[in-house]
Each structure stands twice: as C-alpha cells, then as structure tokens.
PDB file of C-alpha atoms in Angstrom:
ATOM      1  CA  MET H 191       9.586  14.712 -23.576  1.00 42.00           C
ATOM      2  CA  ALA H 192      10.099  17.742 -21.329  1.00 53.00           C
ATOM      3  CA  GLY H 193      13.792  17.994 -22.306  1.00 78.00           C
ATOM      4  CA  ARG H 194      15.060  14.912 -20.594  1.00 94.00           C
ATOM      5  CA  THR H 195      15.711  11.386 -22.238  1.00 95.00           C
ATOM      6  CA  ARG H 196      14.135   8.442 -20.897  1.00 96.00           C
ATOM      7  CA  SER H 197      17.475   7.246 -19.702  1.00 96.00           C
ATOM      8  CA  GLU H 198      17.834  10.480 -17.632  1.00 97.00           C
ATOM      9  CA  VAL H 199      14.291  10.040 -15.816  1.00 98.00           C
ATOM     10  CA  GLU H 200      15.062   6.432 -15.555  1.00 98.00           C
ATOM     11  CA  ALA H 201      18.028   7.432 -13.516  1.00 98.00           C
ATOM     12  CA  GLU H 202      16.346   9.895 -11.758  1.00 98.00           C
ATOM     13  CA  ILE H 203      13.664   6.905 -10.722  1.00 98.00           C
ATOM     14  CA  LYS H 204      16.097   4.638  -9.630  1.00 98.00           C
ATOM     15  CA  GLU H 205      18.052   7.216  -7.441  1.00 98.00           C
ATOM     16  CA  THR H 206      14.673   7.965  -5.934  1.00 97.00           C
ATOM     17  CA  LEU H 207      13.277   4.380  -5.577  1.00 97.00           C
ATOM     18  CA  GLY H 208      16.254   2.170  -5.731  1.00 97.00           C
ATOM     19  CA  LEU H 209      14.738   0.818  -8.895  1.00 97.00           C
ATOM     20  CA  VAL H 210      12.826   1.456 -11.883  1.00 97.00           C
ATOM     21  CA  PRO H 211       9.471  -0.373 -11.387  1.00 97.00           C
ATOM     22  CA  HIS H 212       8.291  -2.498 -14.429  1.00 96.00           C
ATOM     23  CA  PHE H 213       5.456  -0.305 -15.010  1.00 94.00           C
ATOM     24  CA  PHE H 214       7.196   2.833 -15.977  1.00 95.00           C
ATOM     25  CA  SER H 215       8.798   0.798 -19.129  1.00 93.00           C
ATOM     26  CA  ARG H 216       5.089   0.700 -20.483  1.00 94.00           C
ATOM     27  CA  ILE H 217       5.126   4.244 -20.543  1.00 96.00           C
ATOM     28  CA  PRO H 218       5.429   6.038 -24.030  1.00 96.00           C
ATOM     29  CA  ASP H 219       8.826   7.971 -24.454  1.00 95.00           C
ATOM     30  CA  ASP H 220       7.334  11.233 -25.451  1.00 94.00           C
ATOM     31  CA  LEU H 221       5.183  10.880 -21.766  1.00 96.00           C
ATOM     32  CA  MET H 222       7.676   9.306 -19.482  1.00 96.00           C
ATOM     33  CA  ASP H 223       9.013  12.790 -18.047  1.00 97.00           C
ATOM     34  CA  TYR H 224       5.599  14.079 -17.767  1.00 96.00           C
ATOM     35  CA  GLU H 225       4.393  10.797 -15.987  1.00 96.00           C
ATOM     36  CA  TRP H 226       7.278  10.532 -13.537  1.00 97.00           C
ATOM     37  CA  GLU H 227       6.899  14.335 -12.551  1.00 97.00           C
ATOM     38  CA  ILE H 228       3.364  13.682 -11.723  1.00 96.00           C
ATOM     39  CA  PHE H 229       3.972  10.421  -9.916  1.00 96.00           C
ATOM     40  CA  LYS H 230       6.893  11.874  -7.793  1.00 96.00           C
ATOM     41  CA  LYS H 231       4.839  15.250  -7.113  1.00 95.00           C
ATOM     42  CA  LEU H 232       1.495  13.274  -5.989  1.00 93.00           C
ATOM     43  CA  GLU H 233       2.730   9.983  -4.622  1.00 92.00           C
ATOM     44  CA  LEU H 234       6.081  11.415  -2.723  1.00 93.00           C
ATOM     45  CA  GLY H 235       6.216  14.997  -2.733  1.00 93.00           C
ATOM     46  CA  GLU H 236       4.680  17.344  -0.113  1.00 92.00           C
ATOM     47  CA  THR H 237       1.616  18.770  -1.046  1.00 95.00           C
ATOM     48  CA  LEU H 238      -1.296  20.475   0.929  1.00 97.00           C
ATOM     49  CA  ILE H 239      -2.867  16.894   2.087  1.00 97.00           C
ATOM     50  CA  PRO H 240       0.039  15.028   4.189  1.00 97.00           C
ATOM     51  CA  ASN H 241       1.358  12.088   2.578  1.00 97.00           C
ATOM     52  CA  LYS H 242       0.021   9.545   5.225  1.00 98.00           C
ATOM     53  CA  TYR H 243      -3.463  10.774   4.993  1.00 98.00           C
ATOM     54  CA  LYS H 244      -3.137  10.544   0.983  1.00 97.00           C
ATOM     55  CA  GLU H 245      -2.211   7.440   0.988  1.00 97.00           C
ATOM     56  CA  LEU H 246      -5.078   6.447   3.395  1.00 98.00           C
ATOM     57  CA  ILE H 247      -7.356   8.107   0.914  1.00 97.00           C
ATOM     58  CA  GLY H 248      -5.641   5.823  -1.868  1.00 97.00           C
ATOM     59  CA  ILE H 249      -6.556   2.891   0.453  1.00 97.00           C
ATOM     60  CA  ALA H 250     -10.019   3.949   0.854  1.00 96.00           C
ATOM     61  CA  LEU H 251     -10.516   4.712  -2.966  1.00 95.00           C
ATOM     62  CA  HIS H 252      -8.937   1.622  -4.025  1.00 95.00           C
ATOM     63  CA  SER H 253     -10.922  -0.754  -1.765  1.00 92.00           C
ATOM     64  CA  GLU H 254     -13.726   0.296  -3.669  1.00 91.00           C
ATOM     65  CA  THR H 255     -12.258   0.422  -7.299  1.00 93.00           C
ATOM     66  CA  LYS H 256     -10.856  -3.348  -6.435  1.00 93.00           C
ATOM     67  CA  CYS H 257      -7.627  -2.453  -7.819  1.00 94.00           C
ATOM     68  CA  ARG H 258      -5.282  -4.540  -5.892  1.00 95.00           C
ATOM     69  CA  TYR H 259      -2.167  -2.865  -7.277  1.00 96.00           C
ATOM     70  CA  CYS H 260      -3.551   0.467  -6.371  1.00 96.00           C
ATOM     71  CA  THR H 261      -4.787  -0.662  -2.931  1.00 96.00           C
ATOM     72  CA  LEU H 262      -1.286  -2.527  -2.299  1.00 97.00           C
ATOM     73  CA  PHE H 263       0.703   0.373  -3.339  1.00 96.00           C
ATOM     74  CA  HIS H 264      -1.420   2.888  -1.137  1.00 97.00           C
ATOM     75  CA  THR H 265      -1.022   0.436   1.928  1.00 98.00           C
ATOM     76  CA  GLU H 266       2.566   0.224   1.818  1.00 98.00           C
ATOM     77  CA  ALA H 267       3.002   3.841   0.831  1.00 97.00           C
ATOM     78  CA  ALA H 268       0.926   4.762   4.188  1.00 98.00           C
ATOM     79  CA  LYS H 269       2.918   2.600   6.084  1.00 98.00           C
ATOM     80  CA  LEU H 270       6.304   4.307   4.718  1.00 97.00           C
ATOM     81  CA  PHE H 271       4.468   7.398   5.788  1.00 97.00           C
ATOM     82  CA  GLY H 272       3.550   6.527   9.346  1.00 98.00           C
ATOM     83  CA  ALA H 273       0.101   5.157   9.245  1.00 98.00           C
ATOM     84  CA  THR H 274      -0.859   2.445  11.513  1.00 99.00           C
ATOM     85  CA  ASP H 275      -2.568  -0.875  10.892  1.00 98.00           C
ATOM     86  CA  GLU H 276      -5.346   0.522  12.811  1.00 98.00           C
ATOM     87  CA  GLU H 277      -5.517   3.820  10.672  1.00 98.00           C
ATOM     88  CA  ILE H 278      -5.411   1.641   7.490  1.00 98.00           C
ATOM     89  CA  GLN H 279      -8.245  -0.728   9.092  1.00 98.00           C
ATOM     90  CA  GLU H 280     -10.267   2.944   9.827  1.00 97.00           C
ATOM     91  CA  ALA H 281      -9.948   4.160   6.331  1.00 97.00           C
ATOM     92  CA  VAL H 282     -11.144   1.073   4.840  1.00 96.00           C
ATOM     93  CA  HIS H 283     -14.073   0.758   7.329  1.00 97.00           C
ATOM     94  CA  TYR H 284     -14.862   4.614   6.490  1.00 96.00           C
ATOM     95  CA  ALA H 285     -15.066   3.397   2.576  1.00 95.00           C
ATOM     96  CA  LYS H 286     -17.413   0.378   3.445  1.00 95.00           C
ATOM     97  CA  ASN H 287     -19.514   2.805   5.759  1.00 95.00           C
ATOM     98  CA  SER H 288     -19.953   5.565   3.105  1.00 94.00           C
ATOM     99  CA  LEU H 289     -20.174   3.154   0.105  1.00 93.00           C
ATOM    100  CA  GLY H 290     -23.090   1.320   2.226  1.00 94.00           C
ATOM    101  CA  TRP H 291     -24.798   4.560   2.643  1.00 94.00           C
ATOM    102  CA  SER H 292     -24.168   5.494  -1.165  1.00 94.00           C
ATOM    103  CA  ALA H 293     -26.178   2.213  -2.068  1.00 94.00           C
ATOM    104  CA  TYR H 294     -28.826   2.966   0.491  1.00 94.00           C
ATOM    105  CA  LEU H 295     -29.585   6.457  -0.342  1.00 96.00           C
ATOM    106  CA  ASN H 296     -29.643   5.669  -4.232  1.00 95.00           C
ATOM    107  CA  GLY H 297     -31.522   2.363  -3.853  1.00 97.00           C
ATOM    108  CA  VAL H 298     -34.372   3.953  -2.003  1.00 97.00           C
ATOM    109  CA  ARG H 299     -34.109   7.207  -4.320  1.00 97.00           C
ATOM    110  CA  GLU H 300     -33.595   9.667  -1.640  1.00 97.00           C
ATOM    111  CA  ASP H 301     -34.823  13.138  -2.675  1.00 97.00           C
ATOM    112  CA  TYR H 302     -31.595  14.919  -3.300  1.00 97.00           C
ATOM    113  CA  ASP H 303     -32.991  18.313  -2.780  1.00 98.00           C
ATOM    114  CA  ASP H 304     -34.658  17.212   0.787  1.00 97.00           C
ATOM    115  CA  PHE H 305     -31.076  15.692   1.469  1.00 96.00           C
ATOM    116  CA  GLU H 306     -29.435  18.584   0.378  1.00 97.00           C
ATOM    117  CA  ARG H 307     -31.649  20.950   2.728  1.00 98.00           C
ATOM    118  CA  GLU H 308     -31.561  18.585   5.719  1.00 97.00           C
ATOM    119  CA  LEU H 309     -27.724  18.336   5.405  1.00 96.00           C
ATOM    120  CA  GLY H 310     -27.555  22.191   5.590  1.00 97.00           C
ATOM    121  CA  GLU H 311     -29.837  22.607   8.356  1.00 97.00           C
ATOM    122  CA  ILE H 312     -27.626  19.606  10.665  1.00 97.00           C
ATOM    123  CA  LYS H 313     -24.344  21.377   9.420  1.00 97.00           C
ATOM    124  CA  ASN H 314     -25.836  24.943  11.009  1.00 97.00           C
ATOM    125  CA  TYR H 315     -27.235  22.986  13.821  1.00 96.00           C
ATOM    126  CA  LEU H 316     -23.915  21.763  14.723  1.00 96.00           C
ATOM    127  CA  ALA H 317     -22.081  24.725  13.892  1.00 96.00           C
ATOM    128  CA  SER H 318     -24.076  27.028  16.159  1.00 97.00           C
ATOM    129  CA  LYS H 319     -23.118  24.275  18.969  1.00 95.00           C
ATOM    130  CA  GLY H 320     -19.602  25.178  19.094  1.00 86.00           C
TER     131      GLY H 320
END
C-alpha cells in the first residue's frame, strides 16, 4: 500500500462515509489505499465536472451497462449532490435517446465519413448563427 495500512484506510473510510462498505473488504490489501484514493477523488471530490453532473453521467452510463449497483449508487449520489428527480429522468431519457440513435446509425450502416462531414457542416452553421 502507499504507506497506509488497511486499518488506517478503513478508519478514514468510516470517518468519511459513516461505515466501511462491504465491497471495500474484497479489495486486496496492496490496492486498498490506491482504490480508496481514486474513489474519494472521483466520487466525492471536487473535479472539473461538478459532482451532480458526474453522477448524472453515471446514471446515464449505467442505465446502459445495466449495472444495478452502479445505477443505485449514482442515483443516490446525484440526489445527495442536489439533482432533482426530473434531472435524473432527463439524464436517463437522454441515454435512451442516444442509444437509440446509435442502434439506428449502426444498423443502417450510415457512412461514417458522410456523417462526420455533415456534422461539421451543422456545427459550423449553428456556430455562425450565434
């Protein structure tokens, strides 16, 4: 570990979260400090993307991966960071819509180069409108 024992890391987790979630018990000793630091920084820390938006991204992502653990985690975390039920619904609907278009474009085998060119034209047109 990066200088800290499992007990020291678990003490910090308990201080931060109120308990040590069981899933941390399965992390090997030599990775525990590292995994907690990553979790703490990305899930709880302030990064370039505000926490509420990171969690809404997580909800949308895991609605597709169909991971019920991650969907539950990110939904509760989003609420903790101030997301409304309406924002959560919009994030999931956005994922559904995006996945639908992905299925369609791949299914009809849309030419990627044409798609990229047209997207560039649309971007330039919309940017020129202000």
